[in-house]
mmCIF file of C-alpha atoms and ligand atoms in Angstrom:
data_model
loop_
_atom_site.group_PDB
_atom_site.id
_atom_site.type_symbol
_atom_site.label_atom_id
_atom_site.label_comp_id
_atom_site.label_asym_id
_atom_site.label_seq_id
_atom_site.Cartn_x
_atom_site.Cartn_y
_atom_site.Cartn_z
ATOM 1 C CA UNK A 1 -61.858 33.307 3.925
ATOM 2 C CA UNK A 2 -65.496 33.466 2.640
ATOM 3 C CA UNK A 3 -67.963 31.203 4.658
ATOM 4 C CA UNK A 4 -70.592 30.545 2.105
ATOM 5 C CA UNK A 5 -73.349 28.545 2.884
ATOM 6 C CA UNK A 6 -75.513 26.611 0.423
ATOM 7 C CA UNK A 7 -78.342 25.041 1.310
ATOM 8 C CA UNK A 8 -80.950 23.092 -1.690
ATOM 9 C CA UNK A 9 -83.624 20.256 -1.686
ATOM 10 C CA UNK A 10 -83.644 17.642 -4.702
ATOM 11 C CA UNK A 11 -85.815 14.779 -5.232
ATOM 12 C CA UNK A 12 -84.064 13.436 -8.815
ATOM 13 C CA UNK A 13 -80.657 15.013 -8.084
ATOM 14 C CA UNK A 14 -80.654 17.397 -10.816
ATOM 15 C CA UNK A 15 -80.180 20.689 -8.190
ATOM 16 C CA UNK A 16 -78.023 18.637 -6.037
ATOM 17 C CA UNK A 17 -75.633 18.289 -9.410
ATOM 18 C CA UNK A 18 -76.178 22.370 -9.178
ATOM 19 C CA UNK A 19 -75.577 22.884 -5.742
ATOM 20 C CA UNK A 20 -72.640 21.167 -5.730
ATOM 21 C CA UNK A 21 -70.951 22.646 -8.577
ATOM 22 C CA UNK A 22 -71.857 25.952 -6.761
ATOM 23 C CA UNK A 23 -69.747 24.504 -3.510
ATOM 24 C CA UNK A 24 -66.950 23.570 -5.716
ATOM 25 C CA UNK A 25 -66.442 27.246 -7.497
ATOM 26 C CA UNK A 26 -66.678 28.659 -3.806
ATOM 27 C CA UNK A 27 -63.878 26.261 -3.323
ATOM 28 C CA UNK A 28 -62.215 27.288 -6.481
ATOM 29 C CA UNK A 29 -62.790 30.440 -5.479
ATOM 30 C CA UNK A 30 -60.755 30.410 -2.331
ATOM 31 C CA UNK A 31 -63.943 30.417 -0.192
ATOM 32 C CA UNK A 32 -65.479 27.692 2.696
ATOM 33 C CA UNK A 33 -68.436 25.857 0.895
ATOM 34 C CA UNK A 34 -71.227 24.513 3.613
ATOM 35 C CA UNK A 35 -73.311 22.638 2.165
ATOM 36 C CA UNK A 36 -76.895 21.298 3.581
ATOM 37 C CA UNK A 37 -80.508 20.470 2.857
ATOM 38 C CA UNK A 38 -82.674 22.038 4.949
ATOM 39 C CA UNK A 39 -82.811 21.099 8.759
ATOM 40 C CA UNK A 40 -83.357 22.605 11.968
ATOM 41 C CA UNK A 41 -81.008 25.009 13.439
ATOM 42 C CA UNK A 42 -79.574 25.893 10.337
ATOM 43 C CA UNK A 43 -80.169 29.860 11.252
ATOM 44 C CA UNK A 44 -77.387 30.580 12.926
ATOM 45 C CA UNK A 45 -75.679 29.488 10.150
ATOM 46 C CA UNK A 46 -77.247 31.587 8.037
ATOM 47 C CA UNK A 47 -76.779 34.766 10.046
ATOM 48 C CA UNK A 48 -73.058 34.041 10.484
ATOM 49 C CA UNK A 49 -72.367 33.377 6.508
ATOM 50 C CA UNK A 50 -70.519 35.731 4.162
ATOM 51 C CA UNK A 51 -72.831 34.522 1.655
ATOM 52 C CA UNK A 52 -75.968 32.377 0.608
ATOM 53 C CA UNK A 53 -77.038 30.316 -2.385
ATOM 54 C CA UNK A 54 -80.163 28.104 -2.035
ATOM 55 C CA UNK A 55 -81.564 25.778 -4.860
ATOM 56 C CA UNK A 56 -85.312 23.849 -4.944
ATOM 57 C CA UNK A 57 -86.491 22.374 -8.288
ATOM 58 C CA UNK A 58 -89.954 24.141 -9.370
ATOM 59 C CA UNK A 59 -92.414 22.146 -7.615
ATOM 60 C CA UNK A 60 -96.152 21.977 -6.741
ATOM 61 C CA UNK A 61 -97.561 24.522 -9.459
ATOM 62 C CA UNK A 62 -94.677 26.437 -9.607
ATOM 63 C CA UNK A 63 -93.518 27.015 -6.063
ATOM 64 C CA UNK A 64 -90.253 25.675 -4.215
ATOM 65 C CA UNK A 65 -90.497 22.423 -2.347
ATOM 66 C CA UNK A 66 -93.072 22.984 0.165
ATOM 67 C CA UNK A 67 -92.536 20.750 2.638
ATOM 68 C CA UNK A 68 -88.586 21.259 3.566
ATOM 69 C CA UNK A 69 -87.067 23.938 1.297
ATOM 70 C CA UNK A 70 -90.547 26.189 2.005
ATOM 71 C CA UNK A 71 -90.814 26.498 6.014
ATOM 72 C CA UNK A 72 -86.741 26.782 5.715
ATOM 73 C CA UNK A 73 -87.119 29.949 3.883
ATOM 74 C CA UNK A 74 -90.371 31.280 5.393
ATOM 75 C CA UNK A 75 -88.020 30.601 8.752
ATOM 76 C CA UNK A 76 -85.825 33.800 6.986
ATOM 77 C CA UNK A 77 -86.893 37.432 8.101
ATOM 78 C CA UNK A 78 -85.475 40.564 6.734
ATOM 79 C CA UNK A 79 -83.434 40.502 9.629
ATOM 80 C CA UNK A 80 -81.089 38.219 8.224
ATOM 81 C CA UNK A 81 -81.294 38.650 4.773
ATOM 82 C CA UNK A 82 -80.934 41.762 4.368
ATOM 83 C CA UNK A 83 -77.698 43.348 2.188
ATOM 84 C CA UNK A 84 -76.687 39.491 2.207
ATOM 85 C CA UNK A 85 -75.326 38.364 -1.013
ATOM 86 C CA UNK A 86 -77.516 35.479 -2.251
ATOM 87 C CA UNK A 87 -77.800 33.562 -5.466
ATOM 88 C CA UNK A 88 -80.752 31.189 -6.462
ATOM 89 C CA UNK A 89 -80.732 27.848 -8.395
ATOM 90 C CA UNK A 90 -82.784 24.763 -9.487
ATOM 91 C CA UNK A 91 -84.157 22.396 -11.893
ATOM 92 C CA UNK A 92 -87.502 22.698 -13.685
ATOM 93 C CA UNK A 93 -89.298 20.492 -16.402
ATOM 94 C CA UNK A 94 -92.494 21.769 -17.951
ATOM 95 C CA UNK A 95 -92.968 25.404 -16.852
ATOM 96 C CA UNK A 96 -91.375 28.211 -18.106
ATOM 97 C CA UNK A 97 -89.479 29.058 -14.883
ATOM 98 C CA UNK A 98 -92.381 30.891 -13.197
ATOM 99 C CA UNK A 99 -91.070 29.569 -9.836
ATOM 100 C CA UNK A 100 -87.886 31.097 -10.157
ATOM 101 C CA UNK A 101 -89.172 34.287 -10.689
ATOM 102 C CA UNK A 102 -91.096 34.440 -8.172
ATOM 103 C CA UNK A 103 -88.598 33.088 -5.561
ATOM 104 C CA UNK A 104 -86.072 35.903 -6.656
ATOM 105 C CA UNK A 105 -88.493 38.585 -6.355
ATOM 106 C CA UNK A 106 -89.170 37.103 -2.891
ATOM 107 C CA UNK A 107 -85.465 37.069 -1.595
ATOM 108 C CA UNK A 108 -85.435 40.491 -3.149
ATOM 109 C CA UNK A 109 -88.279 41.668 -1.257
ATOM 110 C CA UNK A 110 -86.508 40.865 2.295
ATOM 111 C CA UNK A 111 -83.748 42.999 1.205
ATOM 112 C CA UNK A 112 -81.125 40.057 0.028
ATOM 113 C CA UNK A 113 -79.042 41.524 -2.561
ATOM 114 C CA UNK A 114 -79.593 38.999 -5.691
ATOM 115 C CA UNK A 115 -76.659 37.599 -7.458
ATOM 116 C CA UNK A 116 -78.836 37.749 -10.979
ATOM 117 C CA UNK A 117 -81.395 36.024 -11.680
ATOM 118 C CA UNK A 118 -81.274 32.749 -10.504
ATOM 119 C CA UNK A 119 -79.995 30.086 -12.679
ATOM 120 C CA UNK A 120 -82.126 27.190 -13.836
ATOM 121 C CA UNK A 121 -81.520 24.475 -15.826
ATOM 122 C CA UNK A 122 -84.057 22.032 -17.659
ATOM 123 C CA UNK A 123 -84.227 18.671 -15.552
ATOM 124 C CA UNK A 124 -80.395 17.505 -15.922
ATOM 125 C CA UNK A 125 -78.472 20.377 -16.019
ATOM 126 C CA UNK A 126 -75.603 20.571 -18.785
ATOM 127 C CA UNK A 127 -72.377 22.476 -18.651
ATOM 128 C CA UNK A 128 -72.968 25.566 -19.416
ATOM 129 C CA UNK A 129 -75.540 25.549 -16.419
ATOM 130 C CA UNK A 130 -73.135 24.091 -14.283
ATOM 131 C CA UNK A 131 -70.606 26.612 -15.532
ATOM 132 C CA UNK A 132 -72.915 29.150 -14.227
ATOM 133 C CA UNK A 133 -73.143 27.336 -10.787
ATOM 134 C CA UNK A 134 -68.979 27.356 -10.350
ATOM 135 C CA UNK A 135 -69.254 30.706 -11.293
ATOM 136 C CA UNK A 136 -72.021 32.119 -9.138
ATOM 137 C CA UNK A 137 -69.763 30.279 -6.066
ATOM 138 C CA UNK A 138 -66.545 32.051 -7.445
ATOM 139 C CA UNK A 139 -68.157 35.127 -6.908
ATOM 140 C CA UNK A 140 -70.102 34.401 -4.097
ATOM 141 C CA UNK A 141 -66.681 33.389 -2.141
ATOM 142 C CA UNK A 142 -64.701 36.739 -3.206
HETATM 143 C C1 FMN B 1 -94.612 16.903 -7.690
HETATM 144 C C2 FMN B 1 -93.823 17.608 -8.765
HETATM 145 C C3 FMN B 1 -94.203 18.903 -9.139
HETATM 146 C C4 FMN B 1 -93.518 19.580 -10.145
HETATM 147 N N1 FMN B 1 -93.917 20.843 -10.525
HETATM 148 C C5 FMN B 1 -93.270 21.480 -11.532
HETATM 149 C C6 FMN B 1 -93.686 22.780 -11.953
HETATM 150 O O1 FMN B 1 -94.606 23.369 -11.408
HETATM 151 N N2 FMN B 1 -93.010 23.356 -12.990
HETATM 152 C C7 FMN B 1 -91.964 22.735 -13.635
HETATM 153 O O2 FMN B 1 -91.383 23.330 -14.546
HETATM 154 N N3 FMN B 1 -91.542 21.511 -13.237
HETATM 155 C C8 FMN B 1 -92.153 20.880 -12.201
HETATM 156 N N4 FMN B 1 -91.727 19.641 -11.793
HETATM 157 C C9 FMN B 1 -90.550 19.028 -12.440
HETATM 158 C C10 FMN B 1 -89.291 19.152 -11.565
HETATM 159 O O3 FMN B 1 -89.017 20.501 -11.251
HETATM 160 C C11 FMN B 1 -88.104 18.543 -12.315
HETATM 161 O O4 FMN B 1 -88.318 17.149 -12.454
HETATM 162 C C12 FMN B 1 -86.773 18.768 -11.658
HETATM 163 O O5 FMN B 1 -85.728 18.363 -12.542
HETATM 164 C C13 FMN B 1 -86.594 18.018 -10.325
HETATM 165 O O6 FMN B 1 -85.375 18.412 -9.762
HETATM 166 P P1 FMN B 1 -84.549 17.498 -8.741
HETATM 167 O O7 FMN B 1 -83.882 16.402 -9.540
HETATM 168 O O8 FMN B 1 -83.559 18.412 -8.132
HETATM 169 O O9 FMN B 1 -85.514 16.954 -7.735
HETATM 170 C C14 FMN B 1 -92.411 18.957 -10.785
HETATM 171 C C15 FMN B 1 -92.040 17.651 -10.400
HETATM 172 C C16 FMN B 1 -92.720 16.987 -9.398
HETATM 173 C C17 FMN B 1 -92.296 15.593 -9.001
#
């Protein structure tokens, strides 16, 4: 069985809504959902998952959450991203999802391999968003 662990930040609870239809199409999917906000001593849990999803709504001026979800990710090297299978998600009001793209090409950069694009959805997400989350966890869990 899969061990995919998904780890997201939300203020409003419009990426939690994401995140957790991500944990239940890893469950769908025949997979183990973990899922967590950032914390210490969540590495090891990292290295030892089959897969990764993380979600942060577009904060700031178009950066993650800076405070938890950003010293969380700058705590991931190369080392133990790379070839891992990781998808991105989060809610975003205003921009035009200039965070997201730059978080992607970021993951990318330490060698994760990217399931698409990320998938963002305008403050509350609607179904076919969340459709998209249960998918990327189906996938992410096979
Ligand atoms: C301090 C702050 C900064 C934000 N910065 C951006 C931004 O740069 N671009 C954007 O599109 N939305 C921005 N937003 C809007 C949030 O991304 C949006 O409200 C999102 O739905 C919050 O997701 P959450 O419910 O998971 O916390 C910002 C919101 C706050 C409170």
């Amino acid at each position: 069985m899969k061990k995919v662990l998904i780890v997201y930040w939300s203020s409003s609870g419009n990426t939690e809504t994401m995140a957790k239809s991500v944990a239940k199409g890893v469950t769908d999917g025949g997979g183990e959902a973990i899922l967590k906000t950032p914390e210490a001593g969540l590495a090891e849990l990292v290295k030892s998952a089959d897969a990764l999803a993380f979600g942060s709504p577009a904060m700031g001026d178009e950066l993650i959450e800076e405070d938890e979800m950003e010293p969380f990710i700058a705590s991931l090297g190369a080392d133990i991203l790379k070839d891992k299978p990781l998808g991105l998600f989060g809610s975003y009001d205003w921009g035009d999802g200039q965070w997201m793209r730059s978080w992607t090409d970021r993951m990318k950069g330490l060698g994760a391999k990217l399931d698409g694009e990320g998938i963002i959805a305008q403050l509350v997400p609607g179904e076919a968003e969340l459709a998209k989350c249960s998918e990327l966890g189906k996938r992410l869990a096979t």
